[in-house]
PDB file of C-alpha atoms in Angstrom:
ATOM      1  CA  VAL O   1       0.021  -0.023  -0.042  1.00 92.00           C
ATOM      2  CA  GLN O   2       1.207   3.395  -0.900  1.00 93.00           C
ATOM      3  CA  LEU O   3      -0.085   6.927  -0.099  1.00 95.00           C
ATOM      4  CA  GLN O   4       0.963   9.552  -2.464  1.00 95.00           C
ATOM      5  CA  ALA O   5       0.494  13.243  -1.397  1.00 95.00           C
ATOM      6  CA  SER O   6       0.643  16.017  -3.926  1.00 96.00           C
ATOM      7  CA  GLY O   7      -0.507  19.612  -4.625  1.00 97.00           C
ATOM      8  CA  GLY O   8       1.877  21.576  -2.485  1.00 96.00           C
ATOM      9  CA  GLY O   9       3.746  24.536  -3.625  1.00 97.00           C
ATOM     10  CA  LEU O  10       4.572  28.366  -3.057  1.00 98.00           C
ATOM     11  CA  VAL O  11       1.508  30.580  -2.524  1.00 98.00           C
ATOM     12  CA  GLN O  12       1.208  34.122  -1.290  1.00 98.00           C
ATOM     13  CA  PRO O  13      -0.641  34.901   1.996  1.00 98.00           C
ATOM     14  CA  GLY O  14      -4.329  34.811   1.368  1.00 98.00           C
ATOM     15  CA  GLY O  15      -4.038  32.281  -1.406  1.00 98.00           C
ATOM     16  CA  SER O  16      -5.369  28.790  -1.779  1.00 98.00           C
ATOM     17  CA  LEU O  17      -4.013  25.239  -2.511  1.00 98.00           C
ATOM     18  CA  ARG O  18      -5.588  21.970  -2.615  1.00 98.00           C
ATOM     19  CA  LEU O  19      -3.629  18.922  -1.543  1.00 98.00           C
ATOM     20  CA  SER O  20      -4.440  15.337  -2.730  1.00 97.00           C
ATOM     21  CA  CYS O  21      -3.710  11.967  -1.061  1.00 96.00           C
ATOM     22  CA  ALA O  22      -4.145   8.957  -3.289  1.00 96.00           C
ATOM     23  CA  ALA O  23      -3.913   5.432  -1.766  1.00 95.00           C
ATOM     24  CA  SER O  24      -3.074   2.541  -3.989  1.00 93.00           C
ATOM     25  CA  GLY O  25      -2.138  -1.155  -3.605  1.00 92.00           C
ATOM     26  CA  SER O  26      -3.862  -4.032  -1.857  1.00 90.00           C
ATOM     27  CA  ILE O  27      -6.554  -2.115  -0.078  1.00 90.00           C
ATOM     28  CA  PHE O  28      -9.677  -3.835   1.426  1.00 89.00           C
ATOM     29  CA  SER O  29     -11.052  -0.686   3.047  1.00 88.00           C
ATOM     30  CA  ILE O  30     -10.076   2.545   4.412  1.00 88.00           C
ATOM     31  CA  ASN O  31     -12.301   3.973   7.122  1.00 84.00           C
ATOM     32  CA  GLY O  32     -10.678   7.382   7.804  1.00 90.00           C
ATOM     33  CA  MET O  33      -7.673   9.489   7.273  1.00 93.00           C
ATOM     34  CA  GLY O  34      -5.856  12.460   8.444  1.00 94.00           C
ATOM     35  CA  TRP O  35      -3.826  15.363   7.276  1.00 97.00           C
ATOM     36  CA  TYR O  36      -0.734  16.408   9.597  1.00 98.00           C
ATOM     37  CA  ARG O  37       1.903  18.972   9.108  1.00 98.00           C
ATOM     38  CA  GLN O  38       5.382  19.642  10.435  1.00 98.00           C
ATOM     39  CA  ALA O  39       6.965  23.129  10.360  1.00 96.00           C
ATOM     40  CA  PRO O  40      10.869  23.383  10.623  1.00 91.00           C
ATOM     41  CA  GLY O  41      11.911  22.831  14.359  1.00 94.00           C
ATOM     42  CA  LYS O  42       8.351  21.952  15.382  1.00 96.00           C
ATOM     43  CA  GLN O  43       6.621  18.674  16.178  1.00 97.00           C
ATOM     44  CA  ARG O  44       4.149  17.118  13.592  1.00 96.00           C
ATOM     45  CA  GLU O  45       0.660  18.191  14.294  1.00 97.00           C
ATOM     46  CA  LEU O  46      -2.785  17.083  13.304  1.00 97.00           C
ATOM     47  CA  VAL O  47      -4.474  19.468  10.913  1.00 98.00           C
ATOM     48  CA  ALA O  48      -7.740  17.673   9.927  1.00 97.00           C
ATOM     49  CA  THR O  49      -9.431  14.262   9.870  1.00 96.00           C
ATOM     50  CA  ILE O  50     -12.296  12.603   8.079  1.00 95.00           C
ATOM     51  CA  VAL O  51     -13.854   9.358   9.203  1.00 92.00           C
ATOM     52  CA  GLY O  52     -16.775   7.067   8.535  1.00 81.00           C
ATOM     53  CA  GLY O  53     -19.528   8.745   6.660  1.00 78.00           C
ATOM     54  CA  GLY O  54     -17.568  12.047   6.334  1.00 87.00           C
ATOM     55  CA  ILE O  55     -17.260  13.276   9.943  1.00 93.00           C
ATOM     56  CA  THR O  56     -14.589  15.786   9.986  1.00 96.00           C
ATOM     57  CA  ASN O  57     -12.369  17.475  12.601  1.00 97.00           C
ATOM     58  CA  TYR O  58      -9.975  20.336  12.448  1.00 98.00           C
ATOM     59  CA  ALA O  59      -7.199  21.830  14.377  1.00 98.00           C
ATOM     60  CA  ASP O  60      -8.326  25.191  15.849  1.00 97.00           C
ATOM     61  CA  SER O  61      -5.728  26.958  13.777  1.00 97.00           C
ATOM     62  CA  VAL O  62      -7.259  25.898  10.435  1.00 98.00           C
ATOM     63  CA  LYS O  63     -11.005  25.891  11.201  1.00 98.00           C
ATOM     64  CA  GLY O  64     -12.983  27.902   8.824  1.00 97.00           C
ATOM     65  CA  ARG O  65     -10.053  27.978   6.285  1.00 98.00           C
ATOM     66  CA  PHE O  66      -9.443  24.428   5.594  1.00 98.00           C
ATOM     67  CA  THR O  67     -11.645  21.657   4.360  1.00 98.00           C
ATOM     68  CA  VAL O  68     -11.054  17.913   4.189  1.00 97.00           C
ATOM     69  CA  SER O  69     -12.975  15.747   1.789  1.00 95.00           C
ATOM     70  CA  ARG O  70     -12.680  12.256   0.267  1.00 93.00           C
ATOM     71  CA  ASP O  71     -13.651  10.323  -2.980  1.00 92.00           C
ATOM     72  CA  ASN O  72     -14.077   6.926  -1.648  1.00 88.00           C
ATOM     73  CA  ALA O  73     -14.318   5.472  -5.308  1.00 89.00           C
ATOM     74  CA  LYS O  74     -10.817   6.692  -6.041  1.00 91.00           C
ATOM     75  CA  ASN O  75      -9.420   6.174  -2.450  1.00 91.00           C
ATOM     76  CA  THR O  76      -8.260   9.755  -2.540  1.00 93.00           C
ATOM     77  CA  TRP O  77      -8.561  12.518  -0.033  1.00 94.00           C
ATOM     78  CA  TYR O  78      -8.171  16.221  -0.336  1.00 96.00           C
ATOM     79  CA  LEU O  79      -7.298  19.184   1.794  1.00 98.00           C
ATOM     80  CA  GLN O  80      -8.508  22.427   0.465  1.00 98.00           C
ATOM     81  CA  MET O  81      -6.656  25.232   2.057  1.00 98.00           C
ATOM     82  CA  ASN O  82      -7.970  28.910   1.747  1.00 98.00           C
ATOM     83  CA  SER O  83      -6.727  32.170   3.289  1.00 98.00           C
ATOM     84  CA  LEU O  84      -3.391  30.649   3.835  1.00 98.00           C
ATOM     85  CA  LYS O  85      -1.164  32.377   6.358  1.00 98.00           C
ATOM     86  CA  PRO O  86       2.808  32.246   6.604  1.00 97.00           C
ATOM     87  CA  GLU O  87       2.265  30.071   9.687  1.00 96.00           C
ATOM     88  CA  ASP O  88       0.797  27.440   7.505  1.00 98.00           C
ATOM     89  CA  THR O  89       4.174  26.775   6.002  1.00 98.00           C
ATOM     90  CA  ALA O  90       5.121  23.191   6.599  1.00 98.00           C
ATOM     91  CA  VAL O  91       5.491  19.791   5.027  1.00 98.00           C
ATOM     92  CA  TYR O  92       1.992  18.218   4.913  1.00 98.00           C
ATOM     93  CA  TYR O  93       1.604  14.604   5.360  1.00 97.00           C
ATOM     94  CA  CYS O  94      -1.470  12.170   4.765  1.00 96.00           C
ATOM     95  CA  ASN O  95      -1.972   9.365   7.037  1.00 96.00           C
ATOM     96  CA  ALA O  96      -4.421   6.399   6.983  1.00 94.00           C
ATOM     97  CA  PRO O  97      -4.992   3.072   8.777  1.00 91.00           C
ATOM     98  CA  VAL O  98      -5.663   0.780   5.846  1.00 89.00           C
ATOM     99  CA  VAL O  99      -7.456  -2.577   6.126  1.00 90.00           C
ATOM    100  CA  VAL O 100      -5.635  -4.899   3.814  1.00 89.00           C
ATOM    101  CA  THR O 101      -7.483  -8.209   4.230  1.00 88.00           C
ATOM    102  CA  PRO O 102     -11.135  -9.340   4.673  1.00 88.00           C
ATOM    103  CA  LYS O 103     -10.149 -10.578   8.088  1.00 88.00           C
ATOM    104  CA  GLY O 104      -9.484  -7.102   9.099  1.00 86.00           C
ATOM    105  CA  ASN O 105      -5.747  -6.803   9.271  1.00 90.00           C
ATOM    106  CA  GLU O 106      -5.024  -3.066   9.469  1.00 90.00           C
ATOM    107  CA  TYR O 107      -1.872  -1.115   9.293  1.00 90.00           C
ATOM    108  CA  ASP O 108      -0.965   2.551   9.329  1.00 92.00           C
ATOM    109  CA  TYR O 109       0.532   4.244   6.337  1.00 94.00           C
ATOM    110  CA  TRP O 110       1.952   7.760   5.770  1.00 96.00           C
ATOM    111  CA  GLY O 111       2.450   9.692   2.452  1.00 95.00           C
ATOM    112  CA  GLN O 112       5.788  11.094   1.646  1.00 93.00           C
ATOM    113  CA  GLY O 113       4.881  14.668   2.385  1.00 93.00           C
ATOM    114  CA  THR O 114       4.303  17.801   0.251  1.00 97.00           C
ATOM    115  CA  GLN O 115       5.870  21.104   0.975  1.00 98.00           C
ATOM    116  CA  VAL O 116       3.476  24.055   1.397  1.00 98.00           C
ATOM    117  CA  THR O 117       5.259  27.543   1.507  1.00 98.00           C
ATOM    118  CA  VAL O 118       3.186  30.725   2.178  1.00 98.00           C
ATOM    119  CA  SER O 119       5.227  33.707   1.507  1.00 97.00           C
ATOM    120  CA  SER O 120       5.115  36.980  -0.282  1.00 95.00           C
TER     121      SER O 120
END
C-alpha cells in the first residue's frame, strides 16, 4: 500500500492550495484518514481528519479555512486550504489506517509529504 501526497507549492498569503492524497495497492477498506503538518523545528501536528460517513475534525488554527474531503471510489482525499497564512508553511503529510485483508488486518500508512510555503 502506498499513499501519494501532492499539490503543495509556493503561494502568497491569502491564497489557496488543494492537496491530494491517493492510496494505492492491496486495499480492502479505508475508514478514515488524516492530514498532518510539520514546520521546521516543530513537532508534527494534526491538521484535519475525516472518518466514517464524512465526519470531519479540524485543528483550531485551521478551522474555517481548511476543508477535508474524500472520494471513496478513488481512495483519494483532499485538503482544500484557503486564506493561507505564513504560519501554515510546513510539510504536509497524509495518514491512514488501511485494512488490507477481509479478516481486518489493519496497518498505518503515511504519505511522503508535500511542501507548502506561504510567503510574499
